[in-house]
């Protein structure tokens, strides 16, 4: 579903993503684990067509990034690290707005809206103003917005950062649930998060993939994990 080949990003003379290659089959929930500054966000933004690669190729659901960046973007639901929500908008209003931006046909909007509100457990706050919601709820609004155009792929960048433990559990459960019918990349620096949510994990460090395997195998067999923050 996602094919990344020799993906590279250079800023001036510094390569921050160095010839990264990996393949994510349909239905997999892949953990993309690495310490701060490793190159996770840069890689995710290149895959989502928000940042032009210096070199390399990306294909998402058979669509080539270089030939059809908007085609790639339409197949991905992207939740950035600091998702931009409009605090003065009501949840439902914001999701309608995002549906319009993503080109969801008007006649499909009510059905999509009902679906994402149900899936992200937003029923009790759908008429509430976003600025009054807790961070956990706001993150679920971000996820609902990422899902509004029915993308087959979800890319989530550090979705639990800054949440309290109860909200973290809820978001992780929701990601597991969404992984049943989406291909997911979960970028994080938290090892237990990938252990709870993913069956396969890539470790990126200083712009390079340094390990690829099950969370168990990596915990026991990869000494570089000490560089990765181990949190809740
Ligand atoms: P974090 O968890 O802190 O967001 P990350 O793994 O997502 O870390 P990136 O944000 O991809 O890391 O950054 C990788 C490296 O690229 C960092 O050293 C960062 O300073 C550098 N970098 C990112 N954007 C730019 C830019 N626009 N110009 C120059 N350097 C950049």
mmCIF file of C-alpha atoms and ligand atoms in Angstrom:
data_model
loop_
_atom_site.group_PDB
_atom_site.id
_atom_site.type_symbol
_atom_site.label_atom_id
_atom_site.label_comp_id
_atom_site.label_asym_id
_atom_site.label_seq_id
_atom_site.Cartn_x
_atom_site.Cartn_y
_atom_site.Cartn_z
ATOM 1 C CA UNK A 1 0.000 0.000 0.000
ATOM 2 C CA UNK A 2 2.926 2.356 0.747
ATOM 3 C CA UNK A 3 6.235 1.992 -1.116
ATOM 4 C CA UNK A 4 9.097 4.288 -0.166
ATOM 5 C CA UNK A 5 12.373 4.001 -2.067
ATOM 6 C CA UNK A 6 15.590 5.891 -1.305
ATOM 7 C CA UNK A 7 13.666 8.849 0.089
ATOM 8 C CA UNK A 8 16.057 11.682 0.928
ATOM 9 C CA UNK A 9 15.729 15.227 2.241
ATOM 10 C CA UNK A 10 18.619 17.630 2.280
ATOM 11 C CA UNK A 11 18.638 21.131 3.770
ATOM 12 C CA UNK A 12 21.657 22.971 2.382
ATOM 13 C CA UNK A 13 24.521 20.521 2.958
ATOM 14 C CA UNK A 14 22.766 18.508 5.700
ATOM 15 C CA UNK A 15 20.859 15.304 4.895
ATOM 16 C CA UNK A 16 18.132 14.936 7.530
ATOM 17 C CA UNK A 17 16.516 11.903 5.820
ATOM 18 C CA UNK A 18 19.026 9.587 4.176
ATOM 19 C CA UNK A 19 17.895 7.157 1.486
ATOM 20 C CA UNK A 20 15.010 5.709 3.499
ATOM 21 C CA UNK A 21 13.259 2.676 1.946
ATOM 22 C CA UNK A 22 10.378 0.597 3.266
ATOM 23 C CA UNK A 23 7.171 -1.120 2.205
ATOM 24 C CA UNK A 24 3.905 -1.201 4.142
ATOM 25 C CA UNK A 25 1.436 -3.866 3.005
ATOM 26 C CA UNK A 26 -2.296 -3.167 3.040
ATOM 27 C CA UNK A 27 -3.798 -3.456 6.516
ATOM 28 C CA UNK A 28 -0.529 -3.152 8.452
ATOM 29 C CA UNK A 29 -0.125 -0.798 11.413
ATOM 30 C CA UNK A 30 3.526 0.206 11.247
ATOM 31 C CA UNK A 31 5.320 1.941 14.084
ATOM 32 C CA UNK A 32 7.870 4.566 13.016
ATOM 33 C CA UNK A 33 9.987 4.963 16.095
ATOM 34 C CA UNK A 34 12.838 7.354 16.696
ATOM 35 C CA UNK A 35 14.178 9.980 19.080
ATOM 36 C CA UNK A 36 13.470 13.697 18.665
ATOM 37 C CA UNK A 37 15.080 15.096 15.540
ATOM 38 C CA UNK A 38 15.529 11.649 13.924
ATOM 39 C CA UNK A 39 13.649 12.615 10.772
ATOM 40 C CA UNK A 40 10.162 11.148 11.444
ATOM 41 C CA UNK A 41 8.117 14.262 10.677
ATOM 42 C CA UNK A 42 10.213 15.091 7.616
ATOM 43 C CA UNK A 43 9.654 11.561 6.241
ATOM 44 C CA UNK A 44 5.900 11.639 6.982
ATOM 45 C CA UNK A 45 5.492 15.076 5.365
ATOM 46 C CA UNK A 46 7.294 13.921 2.219
ATOM 47 C CA UNK A 47 5.053 10.833 1.943
ATOM 48 C CA UNK A 48 1.957 13.046 2.354
ATOM 49 C CA UNK A 49 3.106 15.447 -0.398
ATOM 50 C CA UNK A 50 3.508 18.396 1.972
ATOM 51 C CA UNK A 51 7.280 18.575 1.503
ATOM 52 C CA UNK A 52 9.161 17.888 -1.752
ATOM 53 C CA UNK A 53 11.802 15.162 -1.462
ATOM 54 C CA UNK A 54 15.364 15.898 -2.541
ATOM 55 C CA UNK A 55 15.485 12.401 -4.045
ATOM 56 C CA UNK A 56 13.649 9.094 -3.971
ATOM 57 C CA UNK A 57 10.210 7.784 -4.844
ATOM 58 C CA UNK A 58 6.943 7.235 -2.985
ATOM 59 C CA UNK A 59 3.886 5.296 -4.109
ATOM 60 C CA UNK A 60 0.650 5.187 -2.126
ATOM 61 C CA UNK A 61 -2.071 2.776 -3.251
ATOM 62 C CA UNK A 62 -0.305 2.551 -6.617
ATOM 63 C CA UNK A 63 -0.193 6.344 -7.128
ATOM 64 C CA UNK A 64 3.243 7.856 -7.747
ATOM 65 C CA UNK A 65 4.003 10.949 -5.669
ATOM 66 C CA UNK A 66 6.100 12.647 -8.361
ATOM 67 C CA UNK A 67 3.380 12.211 -11.004
ATOM 68 C CA UNK A 68 0.277 12.859 -8.940
ATOM 69 C CA UNK A 69 0.946 14.514 -5.540
ATOM 70 C CA UNK A 70 -2.720 15.431 -5.035
ATOM 71 C CA UNK A 71 -3.713 11.849 -5.844
ATOM 72 C CA UNK A 72 -1.349 10.680 -3.099
ATOM 73 C CA UNK A 73 -2.658 13.269 -0.654
ATOM 74 C CA UNK A 74 -6.279 12.263 -1.259
ATOM 75 C CA UNK A 75 -5.455 8.672 -0.307
ATOM 76 C CA UNK A 76 -3.945 9.653 3.045
ATOM 77 C CA UNK A 77 -5.520 10.908 6.238
ATOM 78 C CA UNK A 78 -2.739 12.874 7.925
ATOM 79 C CA UNK A 79 -2.778 13.861 11.577
ATOM 80 C CA UNK A 80 0.164 16.243 12.071
ATOM 81 C CA UNK A 81 1.884 16.645 15.419
ATOM 82 C CA UNK A 82 0.213 19.968 16.151
ATOM 83 C CA UNK A 83 -3.016 19.679 14.264
ATOM 84 C CA UNK A 84 -4.526 23.034 13.223
ATOM 85 C CA UNK A 85 -8.076 23.230 14.535
ATOM 86 C CA UNK A 86 -10.215 26.345 14.546
ATOM 87 C CA UNK A 87 -10.950 26.898 18.250
ATOM 88 C CA UNK A 88 -14.001 29.086 17.606
ATOM 89 C CA UNK A 89 -15.711 26.526 15.350
ATOM 90 C CA UNK A 90 -18.109 23.846 16.535
ATOM 91 C CA UNK A 91 -16.891 20.267 16.022
ATOM 92 C CA UNK A 92 -19.527 19.450 13.399
ATOM 93 C CA UNK A 93 -18.925 22.739 11.580
ATOM 94 C CA UNK A 94 -15.177 22.102 11.458
ATOM 95 C CA UNK A 95 -15.673 18.582 10.103
ATOM 96 C CA UNK A 96 -18.005 19.929 7.368
ATOM 97 C CA UNK A 97 -15.350 22.504 6.519
ATOM 98 C CA UNK A 98 -12.692 19.800 6.264
ATOM 99 C CA UNK A 99 -15.014 17.657 4.127
ATOM 100 C CA UNK A 100 -15.365 20.589 1.706
ATOM 101 C CA UNK A 101 -11.584 21.121 1.596
ATOM 102 C CA UNK A 102 -11.031 17.423 0.908
ATOM 103 C CA UNK A 103 -13.590 17.468 -1.899
ATOM 104 C CA UNK A 104 -16.153 15.137 -0.318
ATOM 105 C CA UNK A 105 -19.262 15.343 -2.564
ATOM 106 C CA UNK A 106 -22.038 17.312 -0.801
ATOM 107 C CA UNK A 107 -24.491 14.428 -0.879
ATOM 108 C CA UNK A 108 -21.999 12.169 0.920
ATOM 109 C CA UNK A 109 -21.177 14.667 3.687
ATOM 110 C CA UNK A 110 -23.966 13.712 6.177
ATOM 111 C CA UNK A 111 -23.038 10.042 5.968
ATOM 112 C CA UNK A 112 -19.287 10.737 6.321
ATOM 113 C CA UNK A 113 -19.918 13.116 9.195
ATOM 114 C CA UNK A 114 -22.031 10.567 11.070
ATOM 115 C CA UNK A 115 -19.387 7.912 10.427
ATOM 116 C CA UNK A 116 -16.365 9.858 11.724
ATOM 117 C CA UNK A 117 -18.274 11.242 14.714
ATOM 118 C CA UNK A 118 -19.287 7.721 15.693
ATOM 119 C CA UNK A 119 -15.845 6.217 14.987
ATOM 120 C CA UNK A 120 -13.978 8.870 16.984
ATOM 121 C CA UNK A 121 -16.560 8.918 19.804
ATOM 122 C CA UNK A 122 -17.451 12.583 19.379
ATOM 123 C CA UNK A 123 -21.225 12.254 19.636
ATOM 124 C CA UNK A 124 -21.462 14.022 22.999
ATOM 125 C CA UNK A 125 -19.402 17.043 21.852
ATOM 126 C CA UNK A 126 -20.367 17.471 18.195
ATOM 127 C CA UNK A 127 -22.125 20.796 18.826
ATOM 128 C CA UNK A 128 -19.469 22.058 21.211
ATOM 129 C CA UNK A 129 -16.948 24.793 20.339
ATOM 130 C CA UNK A 130 -13.519 23.197 19.728
ATOM 131 C CA UNK A 131 -11.692 25.672 21.976
ATOM 132 C CA UNK A 132 -13.646 24.402 25.000
ATOM 133 C CA UNK A 133 -12.624 20.755 24.512
ATOM 134 C CA UNK A 134 -9.894 18.859 26.369
ATOM 135 C CA UNK A 135 -6.711 18.013 24.469
ATOM 136 C CA UNK A 136 -7.805 14.363 24.156
ATOM 137 C CA UNK A 137 -11.095 15.358 22.551
ATOM 138 C CA UNK A 138 -9.305 17.827 20.263
ATOM 139 C CA UNK A 139 -6.978 15.058 19.115
ATOM 140 C CA UNK A 140 -10.035 12.904 18.308
ATOM 141 C CA UNK A 141 -11.473 15.813 16.299
ATOM 142 C CA UNK A 142 -8.151 15.894 14.392
ATOM 143 C CA UNK A 143 -8.452 12.156 13.726
ATOM 144 C CA UNK A 144 -12.073 12.521 12.593
ATOM 145 C CA UNK A 145 -10.980 15.282 10.184
ATOM 146 C CA UNK A 146 -8.193 13.040 8.858
ATOM 147 C CA UNK A 147 -10.778 10.310 8.166
ATOM 148 C CA UNK A 148 -13.460 12.505 6.595
ATOM 149 C CA UNK A 149 -12.588 11.738 2.934
ATOM 150 C CA UNK A 150 -12.383 7.948 3.488
ATOM 151 C CA UNK A 151 -8.618 7.566 2.957
ATOM 152 C CA UNK A 152 -7.259 3.991 2.866
ATOM 153 C CA UNK A 153 -4.066 5.164 4.631
ATOM 154 C CA UNK A 154 -3.655 6.989 7.936
ATOM 155 C CA UNK A 155 -0.416 8.721 8.930
ATOM 156 C CA UNK A 156 -0.334 9.822 12.548
ATOM 157 C CA UNK A 157 2.535 11.955 13.834
ATOM 158 C CA UNK A 158 3.068 11.610 17.592
ATOM 159 C CA UNK A 159 -0.684 11.483 18.280
ATOM 160 C CA UNK A 160 -0.443 11.043 22.059
ATOM 161 C CA UNK A 161 2.122 13.720 22.909
ATOM 162 C CA UNK A 162 0.881 16.034 25.667
ATOM 163 C CA UNK A 163 -2.158 13.933 26.588
ATOM 164 C CA UNK A 164 -2.932 12.671 30.073
ATOM 165 C CA UNK A 165 -2.707 8.890 30.711
ATOM 166 C CA UNK A 166 -6.456 8.262 30.335
ATOM 167 C CA UNK A 167 -6.602 10.111 27.042
ATOM 168 C CA UNK A 168 -3.485 8.271 25.830
ATOM 169 C CA UNK A 169 -5.185 4.907 26.442
ATOM 170 C CA UNK A 170 -8.274 6.062 24.503
ATOM 171 C CA UNK A 171 -6.289 7.307 21.508
ATOM 172 C CA UNK A 172 -4.200 4.110 21.393
ATOM 173 C CA UNK A 173 -7.373 1.981 21.515
ATOM 174 C CA UNK A 174 -8.836 4.070 18.723
ATOM 175 C CA UNK A 175 -5.705 3.585 16.572
ATOM 176 C CA UNK A 176 -5.901 -0.205 17.093
ATOM 177 C CA UNK A 177 -9.563 -0.045 16.090
ATOM 178 C CA UNK A 178 -8.822 2.075 12.975
ATOM 179 C CA UNK A 179 -6.033 -0.344 12.052
ATOM 180 C CA UNK A 180 -8.681 -2.998 11.351
ATOM 181 C CA UNK A 181 -9.685 -1.236 8.133
ATOM 182 C CA UNK A 182 -6.839 1.166 7.358
ATOM 183 C CA UNK A 183 -3.141 0.925 6.622
ATOM 184 C CA UNK A 184 -1.494 3.013 9.335
ATOM 185 C CA UNK A 185 1.902 4.592 10.006
ATOM 186 C CA UNK A 186 2.240 5.672 13.623
ATOM 187 C CA UNK A 187 5.199 7.956 14.213
ATOM 188 C CA UNK A 188 6.304 8.119 17.841
ATOM 189 C CA UNK A 189 9.278 8.240 20.193
ATOM 190 C CA UNK A 190 7.518 6.063 22.771
ATOM 191 C CA UNK A 191 8.465 2.367 22.631
ATOM 192 C CA UNK A 192 5.524 1.024 24.710
ATOM 193 C CA UNK A 193 3.190 2.828 22.314
ATOM 194 C CA UNK A 194 4.374 0.765 19.332
ATOM 195 C CA UNK A 195 4.363 -2.360 21.494
ATOM 196 C CA UNK A 196 0.688 -1.797 22.295
ATOM 197 C CA UNK A 197 -0.454 -0.756 18.845
ATOM 198 C CA UNK A 198 1.861 -2.172 16.127
ATOM 199 C CA UNK A 199 3.026 -5.581 15.003
ATOM 200 C CA UNK A 200 5.979 -4.162 13.061
ATOM 201 C CA UNK A 201 8.245 -1.261 13.805
ATOM 202 C CA UNK A 202 10.916 0.656 11.921
ATOM 203 C CA UNK A 203 13.491 2.544 13.935
ATOM 204 C CA UNK A 204 14.889 5.737 12.442
ATOM 205 C CA UNK A 205 17.920 7.457 13.888
ATOM 206 C CA UNK A 206 19.789 10.430 12.414
ATOM 207 C CA UNK A 207 17.787 10.140 9.208
ATOM 208 C CA UNK A 208 18.468 6.441 8.610
ATOM 209 C CA UNK A 209 16.454 3.280 9.140
ATOM 210 C CA UNK A 210 18.487 1.278 11.638
ATOM 211 C CA UNK A 211 16.094 -1.570 12.456
ATOM 212 C CA UNK A 212 12.947 -3.248 11.111
ATOM 213 C CA UNK A 213 11.088 -6.010 12.951
ATOM 214 C CA UNK A 214 8.527 -6.904 15.584
ATOM 215 C CA UNK A 215 8.557 -4.752 18.742
ATOM 216 C CA UNK A 216 9.547 -7.834 20.777
ATOM 217 C CA UNK A 217 12.499 -8.721 18.562
ATOM 218 C CA UNK A 218 13.694 -5.134 18.566
ATOM 219 C CA UNK A 219 13.436 -4.739 22.333
ATOM 220 C CA UNK A 220 15.524 -7.833 22.949
ATOM 221 C CA UNK A 221 17.928 -7.592 20.031
ATOM 222 C CA UNK A 222 18.594 -3.938 19.342
ATOM 223 C CA UNK A 223 20.893 -2.031 21.664
ATOM 224 C CA UNK A 224 20.128 1.316 19.943
ATOM 225 C CA UNK A 225 16.737 1.332 21.648
ATOM 226 C CA UNK A 226 18.272 3.020 24.658
ATOM 227 C CA UNK A 227 18.298 6.161 22.507
ATOM 228 C CA UNK A 228 14.530 6.050 22.280
ATOM 229 C CA UNK A 229 12.517 7.545 25.089
ATOM 230 C CA UNK A 230 10.704 4.897 27.072
ATOM 231 C CA UNK A 231 7.581 6.390 28.565
ATOM 232 C CA UNK A 232 4.169 5.268 29.691
HETATM 233 P P1 LIG B 1 10.509 15.487 16.562
HETATM 234 O O1 LIG B 1 9.916 14.328 17.267
HETATM 235 O O2 LIG B 1 11.320 16.365 17.456
HETATM 236 O O3 LIG B 1 9.530 16.238 15.690
HETATM 237 P P2 LIG B 1 11.486 14.181 14.175
HETATM 238 O O4 LIG B 1 12.039 12.813 14.238
HETATM 239 O O5 LIG B 1 10.107 14.332 13.646
HETATM 240 O O6 LIG B 1 11.615 14.852 15.587
HETATM 241 P P3 LIG B 1 12.190 16.075 12.126
HETATM 242 O O7 LIG B 1 11.242 17.125 12.588
HETATM 243 O O8 LIG B 1 11.868 15.327 10.887
HETATM 244 O O9 LIG B 1 12.489 15.046 13.295
HETATM 245 O O10 LIG B 1 13.617 16.771 11.938
HETATM 246 C C1 LIG B 1 14.773 16.057 11.501
HETATM 247 C C2 LIG B 1 15.949 17.007 11.441
HETATM 248 O O11 LIG B 1 15.752 17.936 10.376
HETATM 249 C C3 LIG B 1 16.127 17.830 12.721
HETATM 250 O O12 LIG B 1 17.484 17.919 13.005
HETATM 251 C C4 LIG B 1 15.578 19.195 12.321
HETATM 252 O O13 LIG B 1 16.229 20.204 13.023
HETATM 253 C C5 LIG B 1 15.905 19.258 10.835
HETATM 254 N N1 LIG B 1 14.947 20.099 10.078
HETATM 255 C C6 LIG B 1 13.616 19.933 10.016
HETATM 256 N N2 LIG B 1 13.051 20.884 9.236
HETATM 257 C C7 LIG B 1 14.066 21.678 8.802
HETATM 258 C C8 LIG B 1 14.154 22.843 7.964
HETATM 259 N N3 LIG B 1 13.060 23.391 7.419
HETATM 260 N N4 LIG B 1 15.383 23.389 7.744
HETATM 261 C C9 LIG B 1 16.487 22.825 8.274
HETATM 262 N N5 LIG B 1 16.487 21.729 9.080
HETATM 263 C C10 LIG B 1 15.297 21.152 9.334
#
